[in-house]
């Protein structure tokens, strides 16, 4: 029998359930018993049933598509986040389309045009390097939007971030407790609130103990810039004995310079702490001590927040900050009384 002739009534009869149950299964409703979901899907595959997504969109007035906008995927943290966020939205019955945008006016305008043309129900802006202009254009379009891992001082925008100030403060306190005093910070980007908050946390920890930063350099969250700035720091008369790097993507490049180019021992001669806990951080090659962003909680909060705004256009914007965790590995001297983190993911 051809798939075009199979209906939800046929699937319901063969699976021994009601037609509304079949409809709820293919709209990914959480109200259906998992055993029934498995049975209905198995029968549908056997019969060759294909859900009519066009009809579903017409009936509901929604496209059931979410746009996720990124600037790049070079940072492994964003690759993992994109995968997990897509899965979370898929479970709620939404397909995901990924858009890449830079910060030029032409690129911003083109992305907005694409989002409007695709009639997405909601948007996740998932990169700290996306411009404020893009955020403003998305807001003006009226499409529900949540910023993921990107803070902004706009009371009318919903956002989910880690507690970046506390993370920066915690990383720096760890270095100070380990006996470091010549600490430099390879910062993120002064136009991104995430980077600013991490830097402010760094400065707060330094000031609390009366220490002056050896350097605090804006690296734009770019690996190549962080590598150049590391070379400059270690060409000076007074060199750092510790580095707090604003994300792991940069920290990997910093470690390459320290170990391969300068022949320095990490952490014996210089300690390095990153931020994110990107997948490569736990590789033996890097074994990076870093501040872990609470990705599962951030994904869950982002999906719930966006779907709430889609279902209720009068839903008030929310700002959620979720505490992270310092993951102690092998690139930073460990203070007395503390130990390497045992649980790895």
Coordinates of C-alpha atoms in Angstrom, one line a residue:
X1 CA 0.0 0.0 0.0
X2 CA 1.4 3.4 -0.9
X3 CA 2.3 5.9 1.8
X4 CA 0.0 8.5 0.3
X5 CA -3.1 6.4 1.2
X6 CA -2.1 5.8 4.8
X7 CA -3.8 8.0 7.3
X8 CA -3.7 8.5 11.1
X9 CA -6.9 6.4 11.3
X10 CA -5.1 3.5 9.6
X11 CA -2.2 3.8 12.0
X12 CA -4.6 4.1 15.0
X13 CA -6.5 0.9 14.0
X14 CA -3.3 -1.1 13.5
X15 CA -1.8 0.1 16.7
X16 CA -4.9 -0.4 18.8
X17 CA -5.1 3.3 19.9
X18 CA -7.4 6.2 19.1
X19 CA -6.7 8.6 16.2
X20 CA -6.1 11.6 18.6
X21 CA -3.4 9.5 20.3
X22 CA -1.7 9.0 16.9
X23 CA -1.9 12.8 16.3
X24 CA -0.4 13.5 19.7
X25 CA 2.5 11.1 19.0
X26 CA 3.4 12.9 15.8
X27 CA 3.1 16.3 17.4
X28 CA 5.6 15.0 20.0
X29 CA 3.2 15.6 22.8
X30 CA 4.5 14.7 26.3
X31 CA 1.1 13.5 27.4
X32 CA 1.4 10.2 25.5
X33 CA 2.6 7.1 27.3
X34 CA 6.1 6.2 26.1
X35 CA 5.1 2.6 25.4
X36 CA 2.3 3.8 23.2
X37 CA 4.6 6.2 21.4
X38 CA 7.0 3.3 20.5
X39 CA 4.1 1.1 19.3
X40 CA 2.5 3.8 17.2
X41 CA 5.8 4.8 15.6
X42 CA 6.7 1.1 14.9
X43 CA 3.3 0.6 13.2
X44 CA 3.6 3.8 11.2
X45 CA 7.0 2.7 9.9
X46 CA 5.6 -0.7 8.9
X47 CA 2.6 0.8 7.1
X48 CA 4.8 3.6 5.5
X49 CA 2.9 6.4 7.1
X50 CA 4.4 9.9 6.6
X51 CA 3.1 12.7 8.9
X52 CA 1.5 15.6 7.0
X53 CA 3.5 18.5 8.4
X54 CA 2.0 21.0 6.0
X55 CA -1.5 20.2 7.3
X56 CA -0.2 20.4 10.8
X57 CA 1.1 23.9 10.2
X58 CA -2.1 25.0 8.5
X59 CA -4.2 23.7 11.4
X60 CA -2.2 25.3 14.1
X61 CA -1.0 28.5 12.4
X62 CA 2.6 27.6 13.3
X63 CA 5.4 26.5 11.1
X64 CA 7.0 24.4 13.8
X65 CA 10.4 25.6 12.7
X66 CA 13.0 27.3 15.0
X67 CA 15.9 29.3 13.6
X68 CA 19.2 29.1 15.4
X69 CA 21.6 31.8 14.5
X70 CA 25.4 31.4 15.0
X71 CA 28.5 33.3 14.0
X72 CA 30.7 30.3 13.7
X73 CA 31.3 26.7 14.9
X74 CA 35.1 26.8 15.4
X75 CA 34.5 26.8 19.2
X76 CA 33.7 23.2 20.1
X77 CA 31.3 24.4 22.8
X78 CA 28.9 25.8 20.3
X79 CA 28.9 22.5 18.3
X80 CA 27.9 20.6 21.3
X81 CA 25.4 23.3 22.3
X82 CA 23.8 23.3 18.8
X83 CA 23.4 19.5 18.8
X84 CA 21.8 19.4 22.3
X85 CA 19.6 22.4 21.6
X86 CA 18.4 20.9 18.4
X87 CA 17.5 17.6 20.2
X88 CA 15.6 19.4 22.9
X89 CA 13.5 21.4 20.4
X90 CA 13.0 18.3 18.2
X91 CA 11.5 16.5 21.2
X92 CA 8.9 19.3 21.4
X93 CA 7.9 18.8 17.8
X94 CA 10.0 21.6 16.2
X95 CA 12.5 21.3 13.4
X96 CA 15.6 23.4 13.5
X97 CA 17.3 25.5 10.8
X98 CA 20.8 26.9 11.4
X99 CA 21.8 30.3 10.0
X100 CA 25.2 31.8 10.1
X101 CA 25.7 35.5 10.4
X102 CA 28.6 37.9 10.7
X103 CA 28.5 41.4 12.0
X104 CA 28.3 43.4 8.7
X105 CA 25.1 45.3 7.9
X106 CA 24.5 43.3 4.8
X107 CA 24.8 39.9 6.6
X108 CA 22.5 41.0 9.4
X109 CA 19.9 42.2 6.9
X110 CA 20.2 39.0 4.9
X111 CA 19.7 36.8 7.9
X112 CA 16.6 38.7 9.0
X113 CA 15.2 38.4 5.5
X114 CA 15.8 34.6 5.6
X115 CA 14.2 34.2 9.0
X116 CA 11.1 36.1 7.9
X117 CA 10.9 34.3 4.6
X118 CA 11.1 30.9 6.4
X119 CA 8.4 31.9 8.8
X120 CA 10.1 30.5 11.8
X121 CA 8.1 30.4 15.0
X122 CA 11.0 31.4 17.2
X123 CA 14.7 32.3 17.1
X124 CA 17.7 31.4 19.3
X125 CA 20.7 33.7 19.0
X126 CA 23.4 31.4 20.1
X127 CA 26.7 33.2 19.8
X128 CA 28.3 35.9 22.0
X129 CA 29.9 37.5 19.0
X130 CA 26.7 38.3 17.2
X131 CA 26.1 42.1 17.0
X132 CA 23.6 44.1 19.0
X133 CA 22.2 45.2 15.6
X134 CA 21.1 41.7 14.8
X135 CA 19.4 41.4 18.2
X136 CA 17.6 44.7 17.6
X137 CA 16.4 43.6 14.2
X138 CA 15.1 40.3 15.5
X139 CA 13.2 42.1 18.2
X140 CA 11.7 44.5 15.7
X141 CA 10.5 41.6 13.6
X142 CA 8.2 40.5 16.4
X143 CA 9.5 36.9 16.3
X144 CA 9.9 35.3 19.8
X145 CA 13.6 35.3 20.5
X146 CA 16.0 34.0 23.3
X147 CA 19.7 34.8 23.6
X148 CA 21.7 31.7 24.4
X149 CA 25.1 32.1 26.1
X150 CA 25.0 35.7 25.2
X151 CA 24.1 38.4 27.7
X152 CA 22.8 41.9 26.9
X153 CA 21.8 44.8 29.0
X154 CA 18.4 45.1 27.3
X155 CA 15.4 44.5 29.7
X156 CA 13.2 43.5 26.8
X157 CA 15.2 40.5 25.6
X158 CA 15.1 37.0 27.1
X159 CA 18.5 35.4 27.7
X160 CA 20.1 32.4 29.3
X161 CA 23.7 32.5 30.4
X162 CA 26.1 30.9 32.9
X163 CA 27.0 33.0 35.9
X164 CA 30.0 34.5 34.1
X165 CA 31.1 36.9 36.8
X166 CA 31.2 34.2 39.4
X167 CA 33.0 31.9 37.0
X168 CA 35.7 34.4 36.3
X169 CA 36.0 35.2 40.0
X170 CA 36.2 31.5 40.9
X171 CA 38.9 30.7 38.3
X172 CA 41.0 33.6 39.5
X173 CA 40.7 32.8 43.2
X174 CA 41.9 29.3 42.4
X175 CA 45.0 30.7 40.8
X176 CA 45.7 33.0 43.7
X177 CA 45.2 30.2 46.2
X178 CA 47.7 28.2 44.3
X179 CA 50.3 30.9 45.0
X180 CA 50.3 32.8 41.7
X181 CA 50.8 36.6 41.7
X182 CA 51.8 37.5 38.2
X183 CA 48.4 36.7 36.6
X184 CA 47.3 37.8 33.2
X185 CA 43.9 37.7 31.7
X186 CA 43.3 36.9 28.0
X187 CA 39.8 38.4 27.9
X188 CA 36.9 37.8 25.5
X189 CA 35.4 40.8 23.8
X190 CA 34.6 44.1 25.4
X191 CA 31.4 44.4 23.4
X192 CA 30.0 41.0 24.6
X193 CA 28.5 41.0 28.1
X194 CA 29.7 37.5 28.7
X195 CA 33.3 38.5 28.2
X196 CA 32.9 41.6 30.3
X197 CA 31.4 39.7 33.2
X198 CA 34.2 37.1 33.1
X199 CA 36.7 40.0 33.1
X200 CA 34.9 41.7 36.0
X201 CA 35.0 38.5 38.0
X202 CA 38.7 38.3 37.3
X203 CA 39.3 41.9 38.5
X204 CA 37.1 41.4 41.6
X205 CA 39.2 38.4 42.7
X206 CA 42.5 40.3 42.1
X207 CA 41.4 43.4 43.9
X208 CA 40.1 41.4 46.9
X209 CA 43.6 40.2 47.6
X210 CA 45.4 43.5 46.6
X211 CA 46.9 42.1 43.4
X212 CA 47.3 44.0 40.2
X213 CA 46.8 42.1 36.9
X214 CA 50.0 41.6 34.9
X215 CA 47.9 42.3 31.8
X216 CA 44.3 42.2 30.7
X217 CA 44.0 41.9 26.9
X218 CA 40.9 41.9 24.7
X219 CA 41.3 38.9 22.4
X220 CA 37.8 39.0 20.8
X221 CA 37.2 35.3 21.7
X222 CA 39.6 34.4 18.8
X223 CA 42.1 31.7 19.1
X224 CA 44.7 33.3 16.7
X225 CA 44.5 36.6 18.6
X226 CA 45.0 34.9 21.9
X227 CA 48.1 33.1 20.5
X228 CA 49.6 36.4 19.3
X229 CA 49.0 38.1 22.7
X230 CA 50.5 35.1 24.5
X231 CA 53.7 35.5 22.5
X232 CA 53.8 39.2 23.4
X233 CA 53.3 38.5 27.1
X234 CA 56.2 36.1 27.2
X235 CA 58.5 38.4 25.3
X236 CA 58.3 40.9 28.1
X237 CA 60.8 41.3 31.0
X238 CA 58.2 40.2 33.5
X239 CA 56.3 37.2 32.3
X240 CA 53.0 35.7 33.7
X241 CA 53.1 32.8 36.1
X242 CA 49.4 32.1 35.4
X243 CA 46.8 32.9 32.6
X244 CA 43.0 33.0 32.9
X245 CA 41.7 32.6 29.4
X246 CA 38.1 33.7 28.6
X247 CA 37.2 30.6 26.7
X248 CA 38.6 27.1 25.9
X249 CA 38.9 27.8 22.2
X250 CA 41.5 30.4 22.9
X251 CA 43.1 28.4 25.7
X252 CA 43.9 25.5 23.4
X253 CA 45.9 28.0 21.2
X254 CA 47.6 29.4 24.3
X255 CA 48.7 26.0 25.4
X256 CA 50.1 25.3 21.9
X257 CA 52.2 28.5 22.1
X258 CA 53.4 27.8 25.7
X259 CA 54.3 24.1 25.2
X260 CA 55.3 23.9 21.5
X261 CA 56.8 27.3 20.7
X262 CA 58.1 28.5 24.1
X263 CA 59.0 25.1 25.6
X264 CA 57.4 26.0 28.9
X265 CA 56.1 23.4 31.3
X266 CA 52.4 23.6 32.2
X267 CA 51.6 23.9 35.1
X268 CA 55.1 23.8 36.6
X269 CA 56.2 27.1 35.1
X270 CA 52.8 28.6 34.1
X271 CA 49.2 27.7 35.0
X272 CA 46.3 28.0 32.5
X273 CA 42.6 28.1 33.2
X274 CA 40.0 28.3 30.4
X275 CA 36.2 28.7 30.3
X276 CA 33.4 26.6 28.8
X277 CA 34.6 23.0 29.3
X278 CA 34.4 22.3 25.5
X279 CA 34.6 18.6 24.6
X280 CA 38.3 18.8 23.8
X281 CA 39.2 20.2 27.2
X282 CA 39.2 16.7 28.7
X283 CA 41.4 15.2 26.0
X284 CA 44.8 14.1 27.4
X285 CA 46.5 16.4 24.9
X286 CA 45.0 19.4 26.6
X287 CA 43.8 18.2 30.0
X288 CA 42.5 21.7 30.6
X289 CA 41.5 23.1 33.9
X290 CA 38.4 25.2 33.0
X291 CA 35.1 26.6 34.2
X292 CA 32.3 24.3 33.0
X293 CA 29.3 26.0 31.5
X294 CA 26.1 24.2 32.8
X295 CA 25.1 23.2 29.3
X296 CA 22.2 20.8 30.1
X297 CA 20.5 23.3 32.4
X298 CA 21.1 26.2 29.9
X299 CA 19.6 24.1 27.0
X300 CA 16.6 23.2 29.1
X301 CA 16.0 26.8 30.2
X302 CA 16.4 28.1 26.7
X303 CA 13.9 25.6 25.1
X304 CA 11.3 26.2 27.8
X305 CA 11.7 30.0 27.6
X306 CA 11.4 30.1 23.8
X307 CA 8.4 27.8 23.7
X308 CA 6.7 29.9 26.4
X309 CA 7.1 33.0 24.3
X310 CA 5.8 31.2 21.2
X311 CA 2.7 30.1 23.0
X312 CA 2.1 33.4 24.8
X313 CA 3.2 36.5 22.9
X314 CA 2.6 38.6 26.1
X315 CA 5.1 36.5 28.0
X316 CA 7.5 38.8 29.9
X317 CA 11.2 38.6 29.0
X318 CA 13.3 36.6 31.4
X319 CA 17.0 36.6 32.3
X320 CA 18.4 33.3 33.7
X321 CA 21.9 32.9 35.0
X322 CA 23.0 29.4 36.0
X323 CA 26.1 28.7 38.1
X324 CA 28.9 26.8 36.5
X325 CA 31.6 24.7 38.1
X326 CA 35.4 24.8 38.1
X327 CA 36.8 21.6 36.6
X328 CA 40.2 20.8 38.0
X329 CA 42.5 19.0 35.5
X330 CA 46.2 19.3 34.8
X331 CA 47.0 22.7 33.4
X332 CA 46.8 24.7 36.6
X333 CA 48.7 24.2 39.9
X334 CA 46.3 22.8 42.4
X335 CA 46.0 24.7 45.8
X336 CA 46.6 22.7 49.0
X337 CA 43.5 20.9 50.1
X338 CA 41.9 20.7 46.7
X339 CA 42.0 17.8 44.2
X340 CA 41.6 17.0 40.6
X341 CA 37.9 16.7 39.6
X342 CA 37.0 13.0 39.5
X343 CA 33.8 13.1 37.4
X344 CA 34.4 13.6 33.7
X345 CA 31.7 13.8 31.0

